[in-house]
Coordinates of C-alpha atoms in Angstrom, one line a residue:
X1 CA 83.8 -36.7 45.3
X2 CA 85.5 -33.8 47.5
X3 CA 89.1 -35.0 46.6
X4 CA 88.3 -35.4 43.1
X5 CA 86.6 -31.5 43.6
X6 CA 89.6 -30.1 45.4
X7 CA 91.9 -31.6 42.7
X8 CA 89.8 -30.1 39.6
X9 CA 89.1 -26.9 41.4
X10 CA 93.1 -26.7 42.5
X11 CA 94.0 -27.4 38.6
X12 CA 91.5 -24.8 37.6
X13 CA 93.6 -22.1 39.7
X14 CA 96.8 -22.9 39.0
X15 CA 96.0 -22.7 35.2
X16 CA 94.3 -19.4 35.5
X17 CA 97.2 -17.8 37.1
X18 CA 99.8 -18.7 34.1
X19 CA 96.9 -18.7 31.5
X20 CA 98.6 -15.9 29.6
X21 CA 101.5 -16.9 29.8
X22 CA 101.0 -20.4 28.3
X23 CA 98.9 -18.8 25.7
X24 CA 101.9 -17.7 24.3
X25 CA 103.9 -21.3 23.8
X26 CA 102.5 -24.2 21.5
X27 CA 101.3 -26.1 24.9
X28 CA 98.4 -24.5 26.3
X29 CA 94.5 -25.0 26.4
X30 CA 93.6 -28.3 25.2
X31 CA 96.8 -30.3 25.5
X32 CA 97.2 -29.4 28.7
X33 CA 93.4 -30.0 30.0
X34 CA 93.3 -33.5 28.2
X35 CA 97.3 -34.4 29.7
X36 CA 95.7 -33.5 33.1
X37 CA 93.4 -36.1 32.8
X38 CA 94.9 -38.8 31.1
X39 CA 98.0 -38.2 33.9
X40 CA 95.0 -38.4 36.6
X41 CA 92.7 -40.3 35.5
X42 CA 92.5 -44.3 36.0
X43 CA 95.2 -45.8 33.2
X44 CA 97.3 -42.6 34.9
X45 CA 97.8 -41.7 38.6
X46 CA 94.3 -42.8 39.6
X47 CA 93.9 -39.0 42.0
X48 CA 90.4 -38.6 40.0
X49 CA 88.0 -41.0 39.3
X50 CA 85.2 -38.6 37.7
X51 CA 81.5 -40.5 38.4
X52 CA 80.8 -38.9 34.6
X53 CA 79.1 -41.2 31.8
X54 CA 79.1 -40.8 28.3
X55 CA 75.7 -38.8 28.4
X56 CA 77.1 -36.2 30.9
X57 CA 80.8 -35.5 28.6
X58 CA 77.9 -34.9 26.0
X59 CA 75.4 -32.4 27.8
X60 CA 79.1 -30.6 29.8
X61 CA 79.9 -30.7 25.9
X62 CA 77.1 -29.3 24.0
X63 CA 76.9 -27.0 26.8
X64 CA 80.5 -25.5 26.3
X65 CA 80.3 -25.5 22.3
X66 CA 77.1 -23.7 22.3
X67 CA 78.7 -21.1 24.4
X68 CA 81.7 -20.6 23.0
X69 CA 79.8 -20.7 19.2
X70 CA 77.5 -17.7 20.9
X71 CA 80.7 -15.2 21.6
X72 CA 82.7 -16.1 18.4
X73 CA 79.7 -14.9 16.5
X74 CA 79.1 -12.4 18.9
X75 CA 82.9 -10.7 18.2
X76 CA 82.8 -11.3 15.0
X77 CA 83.8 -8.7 12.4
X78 CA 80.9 -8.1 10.3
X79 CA 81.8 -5.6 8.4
X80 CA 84.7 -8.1 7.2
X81 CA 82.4 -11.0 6.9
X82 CA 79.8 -8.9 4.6
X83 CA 82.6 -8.2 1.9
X84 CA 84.2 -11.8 2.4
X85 CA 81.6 -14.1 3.1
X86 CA 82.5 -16.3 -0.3
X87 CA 84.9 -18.6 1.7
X88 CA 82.8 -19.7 4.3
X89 CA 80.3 -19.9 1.6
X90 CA 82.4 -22.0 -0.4
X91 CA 83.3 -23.9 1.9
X92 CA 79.5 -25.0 3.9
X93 CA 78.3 -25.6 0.5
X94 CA 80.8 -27.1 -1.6
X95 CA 83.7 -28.2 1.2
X96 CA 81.5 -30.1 3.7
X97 CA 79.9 -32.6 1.2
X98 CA 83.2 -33.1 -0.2
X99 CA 84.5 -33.8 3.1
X100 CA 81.8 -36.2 3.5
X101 CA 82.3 -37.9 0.2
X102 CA 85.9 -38.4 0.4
X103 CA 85.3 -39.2 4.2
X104 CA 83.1 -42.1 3.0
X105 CA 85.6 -43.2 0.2
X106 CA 88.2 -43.5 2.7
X107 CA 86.1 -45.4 4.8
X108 CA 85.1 -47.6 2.7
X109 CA 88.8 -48.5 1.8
X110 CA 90.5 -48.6 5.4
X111 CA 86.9 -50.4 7.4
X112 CA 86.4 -53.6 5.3
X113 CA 83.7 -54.8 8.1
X114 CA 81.8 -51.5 8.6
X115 CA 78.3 -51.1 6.8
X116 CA 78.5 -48.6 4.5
X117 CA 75.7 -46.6 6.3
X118 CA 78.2 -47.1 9.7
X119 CA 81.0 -45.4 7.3
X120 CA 79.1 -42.5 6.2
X121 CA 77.7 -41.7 9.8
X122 CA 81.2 -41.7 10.7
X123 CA 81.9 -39.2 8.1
X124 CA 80.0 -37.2 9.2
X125 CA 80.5 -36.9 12.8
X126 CA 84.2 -35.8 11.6
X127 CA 83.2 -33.5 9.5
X128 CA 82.7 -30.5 11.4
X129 CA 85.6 -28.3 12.7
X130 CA 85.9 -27.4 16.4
X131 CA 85.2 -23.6 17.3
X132 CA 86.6 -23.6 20.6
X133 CA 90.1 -25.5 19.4
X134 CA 89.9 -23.1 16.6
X135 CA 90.5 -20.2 18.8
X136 CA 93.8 -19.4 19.2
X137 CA 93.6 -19.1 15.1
X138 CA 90.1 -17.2 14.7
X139 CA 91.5 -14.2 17.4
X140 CA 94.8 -14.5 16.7
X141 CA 95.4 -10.8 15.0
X142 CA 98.5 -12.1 12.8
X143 CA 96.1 -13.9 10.6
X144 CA 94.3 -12.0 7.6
X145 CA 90.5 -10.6 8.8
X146 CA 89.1 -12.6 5.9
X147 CA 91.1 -16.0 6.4
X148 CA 89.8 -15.4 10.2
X149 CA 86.3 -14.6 9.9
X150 CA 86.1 -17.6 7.4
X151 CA 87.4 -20.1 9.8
X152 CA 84.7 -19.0 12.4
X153 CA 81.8 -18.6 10.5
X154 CA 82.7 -22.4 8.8
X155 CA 83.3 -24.0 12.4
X156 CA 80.2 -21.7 14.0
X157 CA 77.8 -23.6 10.9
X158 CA 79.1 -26.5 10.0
X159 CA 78.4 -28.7 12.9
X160 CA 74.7 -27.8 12.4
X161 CA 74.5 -28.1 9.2
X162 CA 75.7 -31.6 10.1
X163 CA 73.1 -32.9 12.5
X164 CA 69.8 -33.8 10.1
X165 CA 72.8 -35.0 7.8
X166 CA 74.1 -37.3 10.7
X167 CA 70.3 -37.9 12.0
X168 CA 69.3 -39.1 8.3
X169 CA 72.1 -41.8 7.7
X170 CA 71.4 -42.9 11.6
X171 CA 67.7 -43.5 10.8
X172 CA 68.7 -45.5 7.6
X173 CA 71.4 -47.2 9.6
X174 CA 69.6 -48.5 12.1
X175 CA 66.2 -49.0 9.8
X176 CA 63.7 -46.7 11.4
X177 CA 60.3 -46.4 10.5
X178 CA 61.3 -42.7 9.1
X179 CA 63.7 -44.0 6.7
X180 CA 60.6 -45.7 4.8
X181 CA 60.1 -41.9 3.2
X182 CA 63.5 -40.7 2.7
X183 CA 62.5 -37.3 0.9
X184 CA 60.0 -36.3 4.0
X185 CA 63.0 -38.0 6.3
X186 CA 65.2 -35.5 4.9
X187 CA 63.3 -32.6 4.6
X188 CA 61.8 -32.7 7.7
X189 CA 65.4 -33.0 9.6
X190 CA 66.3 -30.0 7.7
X191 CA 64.0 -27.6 7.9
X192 CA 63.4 -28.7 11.5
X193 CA 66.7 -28.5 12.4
X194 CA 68.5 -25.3 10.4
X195 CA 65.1 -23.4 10.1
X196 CA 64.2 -24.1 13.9
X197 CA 67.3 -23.0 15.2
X198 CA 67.7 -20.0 12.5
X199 CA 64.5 -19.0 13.9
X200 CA 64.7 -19.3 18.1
X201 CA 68.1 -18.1 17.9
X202 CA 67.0 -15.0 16.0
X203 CA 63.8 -15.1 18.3
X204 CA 65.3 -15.1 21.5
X205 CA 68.0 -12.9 21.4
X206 CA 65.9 -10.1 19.6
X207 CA 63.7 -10.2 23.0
X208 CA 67.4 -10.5 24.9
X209 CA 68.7 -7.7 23.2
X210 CA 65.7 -5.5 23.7
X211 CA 65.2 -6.2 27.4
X212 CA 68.9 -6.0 28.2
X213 CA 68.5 -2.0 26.4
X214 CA 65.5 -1.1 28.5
X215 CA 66.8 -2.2 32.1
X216 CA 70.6 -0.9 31.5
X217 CA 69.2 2.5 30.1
X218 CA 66.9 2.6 33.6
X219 CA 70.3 1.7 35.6
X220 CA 68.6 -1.7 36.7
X221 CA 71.8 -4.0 35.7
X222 CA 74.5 -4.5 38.4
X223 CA 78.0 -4.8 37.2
X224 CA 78.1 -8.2 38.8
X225 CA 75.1 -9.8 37.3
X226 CA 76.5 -8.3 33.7
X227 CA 78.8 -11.4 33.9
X228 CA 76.2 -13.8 33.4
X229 CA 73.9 -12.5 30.8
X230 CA 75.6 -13.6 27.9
X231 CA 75.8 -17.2 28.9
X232 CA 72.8 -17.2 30.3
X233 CA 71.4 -16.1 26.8
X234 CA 73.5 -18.4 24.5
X235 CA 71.7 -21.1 27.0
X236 CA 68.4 -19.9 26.5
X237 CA 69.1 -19.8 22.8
X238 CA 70.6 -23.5 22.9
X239 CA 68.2 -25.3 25.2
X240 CA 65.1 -23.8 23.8
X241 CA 66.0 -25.0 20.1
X242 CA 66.5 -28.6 20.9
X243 CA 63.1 -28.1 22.9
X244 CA 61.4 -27.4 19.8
X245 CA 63.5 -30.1 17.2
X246 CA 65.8 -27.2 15.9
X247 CA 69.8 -27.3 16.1
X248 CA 71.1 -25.5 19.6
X249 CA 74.4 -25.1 17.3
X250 CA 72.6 -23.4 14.9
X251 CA 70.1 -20.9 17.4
X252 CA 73.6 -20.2 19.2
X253 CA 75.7 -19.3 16.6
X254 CA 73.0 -17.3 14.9
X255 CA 72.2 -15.9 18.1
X256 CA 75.7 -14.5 18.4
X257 CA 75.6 -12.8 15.2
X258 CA 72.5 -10.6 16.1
X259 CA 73.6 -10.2 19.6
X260 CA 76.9 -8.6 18.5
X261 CA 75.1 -6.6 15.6
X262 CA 72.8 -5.1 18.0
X263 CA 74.7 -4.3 21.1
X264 CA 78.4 -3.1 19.9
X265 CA 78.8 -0.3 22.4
X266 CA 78.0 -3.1 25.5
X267 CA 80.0 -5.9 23.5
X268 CA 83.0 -6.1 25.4
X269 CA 82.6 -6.2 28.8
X270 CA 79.4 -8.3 28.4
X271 CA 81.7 -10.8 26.2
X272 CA 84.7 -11.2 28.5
X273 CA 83.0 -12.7 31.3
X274 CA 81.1 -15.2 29.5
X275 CA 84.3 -16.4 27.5
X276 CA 85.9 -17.1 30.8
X277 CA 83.1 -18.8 31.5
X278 CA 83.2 -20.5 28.1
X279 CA 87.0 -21.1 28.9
X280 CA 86.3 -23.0 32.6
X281 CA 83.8 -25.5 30.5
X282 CA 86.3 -26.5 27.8
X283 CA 88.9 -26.8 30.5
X284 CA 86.2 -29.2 32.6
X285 CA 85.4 -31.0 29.4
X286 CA 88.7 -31.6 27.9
X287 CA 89.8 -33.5 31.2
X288 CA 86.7 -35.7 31.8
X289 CA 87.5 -36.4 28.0
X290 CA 90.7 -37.3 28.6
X291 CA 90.5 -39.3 32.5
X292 CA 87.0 -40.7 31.1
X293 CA 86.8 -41.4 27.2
X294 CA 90.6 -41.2 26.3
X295 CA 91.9 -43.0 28.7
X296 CA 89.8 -46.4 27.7
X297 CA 90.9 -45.4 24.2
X298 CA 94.4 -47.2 24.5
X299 CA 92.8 -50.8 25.4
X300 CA 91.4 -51.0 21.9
X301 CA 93.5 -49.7 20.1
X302 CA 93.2 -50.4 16.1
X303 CA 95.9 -49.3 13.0
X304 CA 92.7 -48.9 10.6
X305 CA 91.3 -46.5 13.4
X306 CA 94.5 -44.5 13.7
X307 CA 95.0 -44.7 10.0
X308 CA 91.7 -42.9 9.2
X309 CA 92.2 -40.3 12.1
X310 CA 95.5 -39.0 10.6
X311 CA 93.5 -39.5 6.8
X312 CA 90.5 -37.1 8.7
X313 CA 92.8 -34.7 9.7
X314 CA 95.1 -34.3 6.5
X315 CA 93.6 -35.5 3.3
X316 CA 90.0 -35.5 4.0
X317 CA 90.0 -32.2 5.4
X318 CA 92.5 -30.3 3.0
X319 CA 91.7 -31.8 -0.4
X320 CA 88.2 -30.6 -0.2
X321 CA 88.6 -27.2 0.7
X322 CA 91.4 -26.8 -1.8
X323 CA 88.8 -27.2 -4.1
X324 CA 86.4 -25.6 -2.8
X325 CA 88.1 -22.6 -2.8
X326 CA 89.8 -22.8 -6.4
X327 CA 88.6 -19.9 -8.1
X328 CA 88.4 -17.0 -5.5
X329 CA 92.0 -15.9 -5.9
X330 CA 93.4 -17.1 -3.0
X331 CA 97.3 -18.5 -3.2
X332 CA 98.3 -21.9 -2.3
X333 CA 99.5 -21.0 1.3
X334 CA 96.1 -19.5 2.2
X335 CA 94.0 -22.7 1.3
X336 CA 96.8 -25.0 2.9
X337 CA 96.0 -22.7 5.8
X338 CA 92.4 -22.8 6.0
X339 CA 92.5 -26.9 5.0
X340 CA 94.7 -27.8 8.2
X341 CA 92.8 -25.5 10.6
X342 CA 89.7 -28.0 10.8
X343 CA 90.1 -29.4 13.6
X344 CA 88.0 -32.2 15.5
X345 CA 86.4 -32.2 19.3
X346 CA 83.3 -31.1 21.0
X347 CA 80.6 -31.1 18.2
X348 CA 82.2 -34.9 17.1
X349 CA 82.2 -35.7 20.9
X350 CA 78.4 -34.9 20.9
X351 CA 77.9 -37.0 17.8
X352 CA 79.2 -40.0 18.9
X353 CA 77.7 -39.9 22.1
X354 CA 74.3 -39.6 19.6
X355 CA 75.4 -42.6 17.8
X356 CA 76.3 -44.5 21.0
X357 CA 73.3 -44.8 22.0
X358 CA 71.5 -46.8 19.2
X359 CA 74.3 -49.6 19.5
X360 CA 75.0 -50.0 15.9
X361 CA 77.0 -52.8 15.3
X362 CA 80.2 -51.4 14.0
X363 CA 80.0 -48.6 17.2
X364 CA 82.7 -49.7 18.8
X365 CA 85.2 -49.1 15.8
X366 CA 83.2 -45.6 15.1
X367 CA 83.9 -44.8 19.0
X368 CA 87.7 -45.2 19.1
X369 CA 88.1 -43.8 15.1
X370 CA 86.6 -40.2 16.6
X371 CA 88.6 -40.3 20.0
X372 CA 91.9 -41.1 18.1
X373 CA 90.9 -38.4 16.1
X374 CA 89.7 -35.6 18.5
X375 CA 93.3 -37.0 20.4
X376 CA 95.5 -36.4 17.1
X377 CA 93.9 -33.0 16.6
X378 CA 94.4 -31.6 20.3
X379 CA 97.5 -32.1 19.9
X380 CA 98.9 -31.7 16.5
X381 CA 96.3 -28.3 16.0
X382 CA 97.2 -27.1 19.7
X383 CA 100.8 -27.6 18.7
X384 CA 100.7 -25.8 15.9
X385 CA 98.0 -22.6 15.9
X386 CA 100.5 -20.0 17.4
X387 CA 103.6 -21.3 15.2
X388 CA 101.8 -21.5 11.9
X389 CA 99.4 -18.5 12.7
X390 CA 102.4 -16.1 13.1
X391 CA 104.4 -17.5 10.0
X392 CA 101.3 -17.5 8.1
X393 CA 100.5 -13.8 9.3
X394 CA 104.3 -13.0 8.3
X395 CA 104.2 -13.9 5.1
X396 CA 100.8 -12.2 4.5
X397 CA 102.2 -8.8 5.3
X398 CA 103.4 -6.4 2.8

């Protein structure tokens, strides 16, 4: 355990000390985190041998996106958002079923021996983007306000929205009692799910908010414990919704959005420490992904599995918001944008892990078709975010 601590903890150092400089070249964050642990890991060097199942990637997971989903709402330009907020309108009511539909479609061709309820729960575990690969476009200043604030409110929303959808076709799939009353099924998941979190997000961080203004106007708040009062917020906001049946996603994100509404004048410093905190949990959760979950990957692999990865990522993605967004005067190069900045990781991390665990029949197949996926997207989205963010922000300038 100590060697495998002084390892992670030494990796952790060394990458904070050149952070900003590999910010500024196509390899950095994610590549690098899941390369660490696919180099270290067992099919690798065998240095690390992390005693981490699939149930703790999932909890380090949801842990990491709720956090980083709480301080992308949190900076989020709402003054921008107000004026634009048709595309990620467009594309959380119109995009995502598409993506699911043509998700299933796909499926249907490429999986011959799937159940068709196994094809559309693996629709929809790739159907949400990933806010915290998605950084490096949403605060990178070269894109468009309205192009950026899109992109974050769709990946802060989507993967909620996407829970009672996945929890609906699991119930079917594996033929729970629930799925006897399928209009009460699917109410029930999503008004428990969106309204819940909706609801304790909003709750919690109105009491937050208000408690944080009373104690720093008295001069009660050290500057040291101001580091840890956003995360430990977006926590209370997360944990306390899945107490109560709603979406964590949800409570964070929305969370976010009132916490950065009401405190703009404390916003900055109180944001910077938690998204290096945010930062230090993707970094520990890409490389148990990769020495843990992608590293077993290779031993089965499939051409049907990689085959509807790079179909996720391209096709199933782009065509949907293309059309989703025909209409709103956007050009060409601006949808093409927005369509291959969806990319795949923690929220379909957390889903399969979810679907795991009621041993469907096809779950082996659904298991190596999202981490071929999440694999294809660390790579080709890391690779590309600074390149295409700065040519796209080029050409968008008068």
């Amino acid at each position: 355990m100590y060697s495998d601590l002084a390892i992670l903890a030494a990796f952790v150092f060394l990458y904070s000390v050149v952070a900003r400089r590999l910010e500024k070249t196509p390899s950095s964050g994610a590549i690098i985190f899941v390369a660490f642990g696919l180099v270290c890991g067992p099919i690798g060097l065998g240095v690390i041998d992390l005693d981490v199942d699939a149930d703790g990637i999932r909890t380090l997971a949801e842990l990491t996106l709720a956090l980083v989903l709480f301080t992308d709402a949190a900076n989020a330009n709402l003054r921008v958002l107000r004026f634009n907020f048709r595309i990620p309108e467009r594309l959380l009511l119109f995009g995502l079923p598409l993506n699911i539909l043509l998700g299933f479609g796909f499926g249907v061709l490429v999986f011959e021996h799937l159940a068709l309820l196994e094809i559309a729960v693996l629709a929809t575990i790739l159907a949400p983007t990933d806010a915290a690969l998605g950084q490096a476009v949403v605060t990178n200043p070269a894109v468009p306000d309205r192009i950026r604030e899109g992109l974050n409110v769709e990946s802060g929303l989507n993967d909620g929205i996407c829970v009672p959808v996945l929890l609906i076709f699991l119930a079917f799939a594996i033929g729970s009692d629930e799925a006897n009353k399928p209009i009460a099924l699917v109410l029930h998941h999503f008004a428990a799910e969106i309204g819940i979190g909706a609801g304790v997000g909003s709750l919690c961080v109105l009491v937050g908010t208000y408690i944080f203004r009373l104690a720093h106007g008295r001069g009660w708040i050290g500057e040291i414990w101001m580091q840890v009062t956003v995360p430990a917020l977006a926590m209370t906001c997360f944990a306390a919704s899945q107490a109560l049946g709603g979406s964590g996603f949800i409570a964070s994100f929305v969370g976010g959005l009132i916490g950065g509404a009401l405190l703009p004048r404390h916003k900055v410093p109180l944001l910077r420490a938690a998204e290096g905190t945010g930062d230090t949990l993707a970094l520990l959760t890409w490389v148990a992904f990769g020495a843990v979950i992608a590293g077993n990957a290779a031993d089965y692999f499939a051409w049907d599995t990689l085959a509807y990865a790079v179909l996720s990522l391209t096709v199933i993605r782009m065509l949907p918001v293309f059309v989703s967004l025909t209409g709103m005067g956007l050009s060409v190069a601006d949808k093409l944008f927005l369509g291959w900045f969806g990319p795949r990781g923690l929220a379909s991390i957390v889903f399969i892990v979810i679907v795991l665990n009621e041993n469907l029949p096809g779950g082996q197949t659904l298991q190596q078709t999202v981490v071929w996926t999440v694999i294809l997207s660390v790579v080709a989205h890391g690779l590309s975010a600074n390149p295409l963010a700065s040519l796209y922000g080029t050409r968008k300038t008068p």
